[in-house]
Coordinates of C-alpha atoms and ligand atoms in Angstrom, one line a residue:
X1 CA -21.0 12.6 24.7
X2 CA -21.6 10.9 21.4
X3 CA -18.9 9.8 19.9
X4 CA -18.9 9.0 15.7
X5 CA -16.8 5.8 15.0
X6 CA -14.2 6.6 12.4
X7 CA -15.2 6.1 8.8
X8 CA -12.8 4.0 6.2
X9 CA -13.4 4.2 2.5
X10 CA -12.7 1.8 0.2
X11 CA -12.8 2.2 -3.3
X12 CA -13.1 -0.6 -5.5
X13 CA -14.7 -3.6 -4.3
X14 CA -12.5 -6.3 -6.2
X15 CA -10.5 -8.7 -4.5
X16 CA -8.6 -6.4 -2.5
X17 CA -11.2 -3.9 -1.8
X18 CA -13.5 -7.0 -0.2
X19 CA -10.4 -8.5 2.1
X20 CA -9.7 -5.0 3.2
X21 CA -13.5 -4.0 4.2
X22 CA -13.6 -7.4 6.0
X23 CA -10.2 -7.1 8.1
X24 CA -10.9 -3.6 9.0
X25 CA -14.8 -4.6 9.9
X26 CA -13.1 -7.3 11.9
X27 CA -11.1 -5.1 13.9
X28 CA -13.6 -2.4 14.6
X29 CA -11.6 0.3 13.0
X30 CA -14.5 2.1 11.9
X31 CA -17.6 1.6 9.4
X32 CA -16.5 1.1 6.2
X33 CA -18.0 1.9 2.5
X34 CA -17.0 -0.1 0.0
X35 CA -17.8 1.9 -3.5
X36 CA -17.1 0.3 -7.1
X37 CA -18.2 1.8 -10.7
X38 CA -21.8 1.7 -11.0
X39 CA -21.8 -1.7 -13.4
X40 CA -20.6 -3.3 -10.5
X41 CA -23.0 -1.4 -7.7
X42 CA -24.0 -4.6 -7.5
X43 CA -21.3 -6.3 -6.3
X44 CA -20.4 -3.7 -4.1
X45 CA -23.8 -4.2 -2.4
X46 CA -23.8 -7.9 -2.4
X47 CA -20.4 -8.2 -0.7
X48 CA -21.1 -5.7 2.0
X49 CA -24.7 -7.0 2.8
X50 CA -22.4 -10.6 2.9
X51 CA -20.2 -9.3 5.3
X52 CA -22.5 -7.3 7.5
X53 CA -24.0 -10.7 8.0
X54 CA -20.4 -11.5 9.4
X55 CA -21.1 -9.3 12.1
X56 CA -23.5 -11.5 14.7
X57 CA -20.4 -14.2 14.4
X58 CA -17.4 -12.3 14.3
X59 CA -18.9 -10.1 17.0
X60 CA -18.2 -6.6 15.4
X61 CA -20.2 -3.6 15.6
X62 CA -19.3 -1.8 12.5
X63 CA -21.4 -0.3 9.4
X64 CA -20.9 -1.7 5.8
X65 CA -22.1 0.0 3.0
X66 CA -21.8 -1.0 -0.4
X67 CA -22.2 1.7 -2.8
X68 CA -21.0 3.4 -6.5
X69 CA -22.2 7.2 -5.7
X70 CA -18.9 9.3 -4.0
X71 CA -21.2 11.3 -1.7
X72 CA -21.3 7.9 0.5
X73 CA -17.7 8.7 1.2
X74 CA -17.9 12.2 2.4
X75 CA -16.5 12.4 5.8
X76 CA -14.1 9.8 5.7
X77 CA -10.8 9.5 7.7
X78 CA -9.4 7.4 5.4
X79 CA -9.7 6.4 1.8
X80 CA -7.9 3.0 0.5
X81 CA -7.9 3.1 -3.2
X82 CA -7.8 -0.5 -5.1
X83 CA -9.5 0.2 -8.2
X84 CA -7.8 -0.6 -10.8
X85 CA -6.7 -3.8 -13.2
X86 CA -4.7 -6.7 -11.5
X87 CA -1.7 -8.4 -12.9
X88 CA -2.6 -11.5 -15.0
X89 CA 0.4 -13.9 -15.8
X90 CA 3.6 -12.1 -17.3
X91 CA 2.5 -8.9 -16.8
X92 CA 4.8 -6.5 -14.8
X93 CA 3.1 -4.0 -12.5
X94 CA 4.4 -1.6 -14.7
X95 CA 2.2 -3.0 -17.9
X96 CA -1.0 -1.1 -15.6
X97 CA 0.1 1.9 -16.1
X98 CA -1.7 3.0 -18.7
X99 CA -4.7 2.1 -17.8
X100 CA -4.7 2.4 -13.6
X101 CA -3.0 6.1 -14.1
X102 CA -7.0 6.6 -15.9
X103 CA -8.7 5.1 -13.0
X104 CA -7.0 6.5 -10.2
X105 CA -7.0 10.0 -11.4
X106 CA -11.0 9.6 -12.0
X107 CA -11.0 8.2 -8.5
X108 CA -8.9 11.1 -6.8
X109 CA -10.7 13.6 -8.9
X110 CA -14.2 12.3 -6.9
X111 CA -11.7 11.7 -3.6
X112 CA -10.9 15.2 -3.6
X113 CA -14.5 16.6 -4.0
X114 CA -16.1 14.2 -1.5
X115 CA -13.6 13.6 1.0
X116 CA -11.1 16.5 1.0
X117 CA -10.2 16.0 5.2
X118 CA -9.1 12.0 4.4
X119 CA -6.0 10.4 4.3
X120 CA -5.6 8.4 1.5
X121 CA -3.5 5.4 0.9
X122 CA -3.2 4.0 -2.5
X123 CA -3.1 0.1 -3.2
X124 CA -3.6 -0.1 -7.0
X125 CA -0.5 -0.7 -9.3
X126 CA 2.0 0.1 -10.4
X127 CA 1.7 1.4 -7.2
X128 CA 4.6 4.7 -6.4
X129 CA 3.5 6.2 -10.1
X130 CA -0.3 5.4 -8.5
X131 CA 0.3 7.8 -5.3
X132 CA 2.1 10.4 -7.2
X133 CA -1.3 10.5 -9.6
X134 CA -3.0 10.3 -6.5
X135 CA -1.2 13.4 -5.0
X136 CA -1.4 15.6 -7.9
X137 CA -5.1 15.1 -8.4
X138 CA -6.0 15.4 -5.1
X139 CA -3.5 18.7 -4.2
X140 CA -3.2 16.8 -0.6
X141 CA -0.5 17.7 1.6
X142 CA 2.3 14.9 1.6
X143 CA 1.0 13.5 5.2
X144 CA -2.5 12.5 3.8
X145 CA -1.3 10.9 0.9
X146 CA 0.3 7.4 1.0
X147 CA 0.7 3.7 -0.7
X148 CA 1.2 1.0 0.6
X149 CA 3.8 -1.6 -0.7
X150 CA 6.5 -2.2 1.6
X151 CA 4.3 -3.2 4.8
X152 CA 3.5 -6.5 2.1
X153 CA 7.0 -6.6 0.9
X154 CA 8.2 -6.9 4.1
X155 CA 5.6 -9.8 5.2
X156 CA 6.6 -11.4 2.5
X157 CA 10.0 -10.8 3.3
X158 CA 9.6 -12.2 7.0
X159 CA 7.6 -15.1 5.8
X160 CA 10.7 -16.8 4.0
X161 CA 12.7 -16.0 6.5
X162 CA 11.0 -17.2 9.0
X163 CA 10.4 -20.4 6.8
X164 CA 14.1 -20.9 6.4
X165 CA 15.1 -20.2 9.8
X166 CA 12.0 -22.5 11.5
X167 CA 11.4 -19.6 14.0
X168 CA 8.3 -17.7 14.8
X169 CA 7.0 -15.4 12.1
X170 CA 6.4 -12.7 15.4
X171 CA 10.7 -12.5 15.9
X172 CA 12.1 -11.9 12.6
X173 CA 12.7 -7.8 12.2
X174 CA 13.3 -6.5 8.8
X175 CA 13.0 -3.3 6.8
X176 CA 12.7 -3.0 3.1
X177 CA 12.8 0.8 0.9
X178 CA 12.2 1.5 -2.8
X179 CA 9.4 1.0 -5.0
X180 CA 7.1 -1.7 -5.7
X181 CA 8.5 -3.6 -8.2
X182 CA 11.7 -5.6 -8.9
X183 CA 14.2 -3.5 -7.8
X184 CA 12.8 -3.3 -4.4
X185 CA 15.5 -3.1 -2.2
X186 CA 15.3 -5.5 0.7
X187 CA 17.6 -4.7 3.7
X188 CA 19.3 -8.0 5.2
X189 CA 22.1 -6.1 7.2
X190 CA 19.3 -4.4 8.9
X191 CA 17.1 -7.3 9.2
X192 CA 17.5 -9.6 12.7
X193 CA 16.2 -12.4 14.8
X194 CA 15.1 -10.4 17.9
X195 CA 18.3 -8.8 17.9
X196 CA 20.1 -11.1 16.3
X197 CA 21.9 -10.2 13.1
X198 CA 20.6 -12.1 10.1
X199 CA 24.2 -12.8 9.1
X200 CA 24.9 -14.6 11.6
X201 CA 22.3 -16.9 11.3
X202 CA 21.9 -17.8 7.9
X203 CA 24.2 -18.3 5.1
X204 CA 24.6 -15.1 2.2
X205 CA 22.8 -17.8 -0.3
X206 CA 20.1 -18.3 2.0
X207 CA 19.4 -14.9 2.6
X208 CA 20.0 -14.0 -1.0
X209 CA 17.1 -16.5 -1.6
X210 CA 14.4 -15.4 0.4
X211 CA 15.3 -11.9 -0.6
X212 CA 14.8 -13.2 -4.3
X213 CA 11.3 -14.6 -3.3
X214 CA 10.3 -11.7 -1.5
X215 CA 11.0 -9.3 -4.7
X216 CA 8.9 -12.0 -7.0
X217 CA 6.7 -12.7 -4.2
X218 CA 3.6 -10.9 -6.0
X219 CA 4.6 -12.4 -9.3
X220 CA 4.7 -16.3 -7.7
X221 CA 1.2 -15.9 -6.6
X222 CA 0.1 -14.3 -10.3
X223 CA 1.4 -17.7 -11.9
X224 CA -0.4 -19.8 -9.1
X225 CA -3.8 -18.0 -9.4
X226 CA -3.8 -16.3 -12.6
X227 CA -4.4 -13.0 -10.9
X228 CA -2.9 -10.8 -8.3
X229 CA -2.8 -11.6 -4.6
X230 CA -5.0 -10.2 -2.3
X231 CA -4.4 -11.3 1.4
X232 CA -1.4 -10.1 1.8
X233 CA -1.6 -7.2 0.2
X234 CA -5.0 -6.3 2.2
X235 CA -3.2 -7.0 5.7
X236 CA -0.9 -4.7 5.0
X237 CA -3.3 -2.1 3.8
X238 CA -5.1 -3.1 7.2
X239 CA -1.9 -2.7 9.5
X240 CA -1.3 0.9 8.3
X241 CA -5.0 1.7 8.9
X242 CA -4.9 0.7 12.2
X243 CA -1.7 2.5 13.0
X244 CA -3.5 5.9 11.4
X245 CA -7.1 5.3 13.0
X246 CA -5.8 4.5 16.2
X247 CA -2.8 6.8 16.1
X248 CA -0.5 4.1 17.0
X249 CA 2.6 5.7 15.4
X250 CA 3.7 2.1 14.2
X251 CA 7.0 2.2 12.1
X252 CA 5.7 0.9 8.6
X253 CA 7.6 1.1 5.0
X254 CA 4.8 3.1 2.8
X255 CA 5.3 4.7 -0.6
X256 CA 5.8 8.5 0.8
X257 CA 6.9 11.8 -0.5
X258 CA 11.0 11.9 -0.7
X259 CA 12.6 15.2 -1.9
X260 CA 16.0 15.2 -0.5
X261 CA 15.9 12.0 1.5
X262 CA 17.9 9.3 1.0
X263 CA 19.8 11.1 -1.6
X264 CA 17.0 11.8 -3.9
X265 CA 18.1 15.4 -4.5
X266 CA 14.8 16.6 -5.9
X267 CA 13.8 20.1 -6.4
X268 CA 11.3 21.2 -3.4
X269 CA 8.1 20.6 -4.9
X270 CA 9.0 18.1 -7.8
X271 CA 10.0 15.3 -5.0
X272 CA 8.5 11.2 -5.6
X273 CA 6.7 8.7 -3.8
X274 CA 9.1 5.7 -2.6
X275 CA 8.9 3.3 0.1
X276 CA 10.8 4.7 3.2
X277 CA 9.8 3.9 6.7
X278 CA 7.3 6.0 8.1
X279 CA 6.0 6.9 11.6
X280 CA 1.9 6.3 10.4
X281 CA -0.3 8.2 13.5
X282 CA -3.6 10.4 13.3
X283 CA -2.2 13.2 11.0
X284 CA -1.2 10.2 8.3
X285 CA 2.5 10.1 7.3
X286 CA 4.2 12.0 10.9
X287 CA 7.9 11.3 9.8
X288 CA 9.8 9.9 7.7
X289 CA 13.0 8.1 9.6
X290 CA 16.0 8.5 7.5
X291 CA 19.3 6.7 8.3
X292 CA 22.5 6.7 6.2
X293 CA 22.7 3.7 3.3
X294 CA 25.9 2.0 2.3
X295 CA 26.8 2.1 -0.4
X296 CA 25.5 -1.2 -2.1
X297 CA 22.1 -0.3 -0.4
X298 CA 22.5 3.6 -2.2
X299 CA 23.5 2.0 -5.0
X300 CA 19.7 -0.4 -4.9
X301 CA 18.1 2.7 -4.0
X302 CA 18.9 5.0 -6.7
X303 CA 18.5 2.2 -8.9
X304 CA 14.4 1.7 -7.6
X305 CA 14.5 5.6 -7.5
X306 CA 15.2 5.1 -11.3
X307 CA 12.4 3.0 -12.2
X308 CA 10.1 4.8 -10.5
X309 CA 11.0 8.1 -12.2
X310 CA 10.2 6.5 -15.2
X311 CA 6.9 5.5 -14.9
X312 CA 6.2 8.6 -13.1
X313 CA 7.3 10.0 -16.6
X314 CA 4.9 7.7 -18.7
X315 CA 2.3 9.6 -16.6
X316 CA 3.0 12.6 -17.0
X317 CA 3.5 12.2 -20.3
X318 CA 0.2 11.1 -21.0
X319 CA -1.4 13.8 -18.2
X320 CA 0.9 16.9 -18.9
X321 CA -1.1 18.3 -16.6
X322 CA 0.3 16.0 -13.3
X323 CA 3.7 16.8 -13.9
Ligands
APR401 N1 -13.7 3.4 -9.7 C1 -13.9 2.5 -8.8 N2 -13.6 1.2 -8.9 C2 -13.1 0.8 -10.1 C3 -12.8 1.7 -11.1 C4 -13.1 3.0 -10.9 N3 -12.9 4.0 -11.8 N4 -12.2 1.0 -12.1 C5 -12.2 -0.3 -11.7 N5 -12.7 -0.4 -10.5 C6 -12.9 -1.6 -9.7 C7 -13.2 -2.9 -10.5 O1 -14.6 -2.8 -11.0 C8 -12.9 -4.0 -9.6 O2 -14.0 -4.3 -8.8 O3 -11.7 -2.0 -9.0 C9 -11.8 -3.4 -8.6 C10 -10.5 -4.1 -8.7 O4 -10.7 -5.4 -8.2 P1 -9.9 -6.7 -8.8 O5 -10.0 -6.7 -10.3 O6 -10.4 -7.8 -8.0 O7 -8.4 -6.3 -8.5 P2 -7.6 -6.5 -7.1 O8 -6.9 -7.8 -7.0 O9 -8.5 -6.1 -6.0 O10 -6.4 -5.4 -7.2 C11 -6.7 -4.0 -7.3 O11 -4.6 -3.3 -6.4 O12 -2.6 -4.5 -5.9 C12 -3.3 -3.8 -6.8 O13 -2.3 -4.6 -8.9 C13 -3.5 -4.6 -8.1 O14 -4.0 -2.6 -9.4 C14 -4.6 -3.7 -8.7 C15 -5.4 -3.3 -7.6

């Protein structure tokens, strides 16, 4: 019986979009399309011809198509969306909202024409207002429609940690909820060393500090490079791929749809898109997990909750329509 191998698109071929297409190339999750606005076909083209050539080394069996035409995408599992502008120095995520609200609802509007069966996870910034657009445009059910923030916040989050402890990346446990941005809400009471509480291990300043880096993680590496990362952000992107493609059911924190969860106390219907941890298998989003807050971590939360209102506010201010 033949068997199709999944299919993963990505839009925008950019930094981002050209990590993610090799990872998930790499790891024979699928064939991939990589698809960019057609005055950059060319680059689309250029990088996946480049990393088709990958293939004879890396020893992966896996299309790559470089394209800027949306009927490529049809038939896709998943779509990962990173078109959109980066940060550049002293920018906030938040400054893109303007303009990446434009791109992504383009994008969703072709998303949802060419590949109505996908599930889509959103990368572009500022990145909870970005899956709301995304949602609205596309008229997805909440399980197809994702973003991913917190499986990077976290890694970045367990990388400090790790630093400051001098133990192994692999035994540091942590958990992380809220938007993508600086009020992020990083959970070291939940966070241990295989097991261990955190607290008993490192000293409240310590911890305070890598939770501090973790939040200005994304704006450390702006100031280094002059532009967003993109490694990081595309292994997480990767990570929750893999848990959807190969219906792993990993625990991940992703930008998902919240209506009464974790106090949010929306209206059904007129719920948001906040990083929660999520069960990520086959059918996309399978569960949220929900466990009680104190009350300095309700207090982080509603104040993330906040912020992310707000944007969600400048864009539907702008696109009365998506409200
Ligand atoms: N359709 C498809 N692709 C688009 C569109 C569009 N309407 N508009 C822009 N793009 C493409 C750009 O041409 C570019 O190739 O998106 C790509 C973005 O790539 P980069 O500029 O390298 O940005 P990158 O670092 O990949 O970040 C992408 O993800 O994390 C977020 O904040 C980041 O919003 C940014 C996005």
């Amino acid at each position: 019986m033949a068997m199709r191998r999944p299919k993963i698109s990505v839009i925008g071929a950019g930094n981002i979009g050209g990590e993610c297409a090799r990872s998930l190339a790499m790891k024979e999750l699928g064939d991939v399309v990589l698809l960019d606005i057609p005055d950059k076909e060319g680059v689309a083209k250029g990088k996946a011809l480049d990393l088709a050539c990958c293939a004879p080394i890396e020893k992966f069996d896996a299309t790559i198509v470089g394209t800027s035409r949306y009927e490529d995408i049809a038939g896709s599992d998943v779509v990962v969306i990173t078109a959109g502008l980066p940060r550049k120095p002293g920018m906030s995520r938040d400054d893109l909202v303007e303009v990446n609200s434009k791109i992504v609802k383009s994008v969703c509007e072709n998303v949802k024409k060419f590949a109505p069966e996908s599930i889509v996870i959103v990368v572009s910034n500022p990145l909870d207002a970005m899956v709301y657009v995304a949602w609205k445009v596309t008229g997805f059910p909440t399980s197809r429609v994702l973003g991913q923030a917190g499986a990077l916040d976290v890694a970045r989050y367990k990388t400090f940690l790790a630093w400051e402890l001098g133990v192994s990346v692999e035994d540091i446990q942590g958990l992380l909820l809220g938007g993508h941005g600086d009020d992020m809400v990083p959970l070291p009471r939940r966070t241990s060393v295989n097991g261990i509480p955190l607290a008993e291990l490192l000293s409240a300043d310590k911890i305070n500090a890598c939770v501090e880096r973790a939040k200005g993680g994304g704006g450390e590496v702006v100031k280094l490079m002059g532009t967003s990362a993109w490694y990081a952000p595309s292994s997480g992107t990767v990570e929750m791929v893999e848990s959807i493609i190969r219906d792993k059911k990993r625990v991940i924190a992703c930008a998902a749809y919240l209506e009464s969860e974790y106090g949010l106390g929306a209206a059904k219907g007129k719920g948001m898109f906040v990083g929660v941890p999520c069960v990520l298998g086959a059918g996309g989003v399978e569960k949220i997990l929900s466990f009680k807050l104190d009350e300095t971590e309700q207090q982080f939360m509603n104040k993330s909750v906040g912020a992310v209102k707000d944007l969600v506010g400048l864009v539907t201010k702008m696109y009365p329509e998506l409200a």
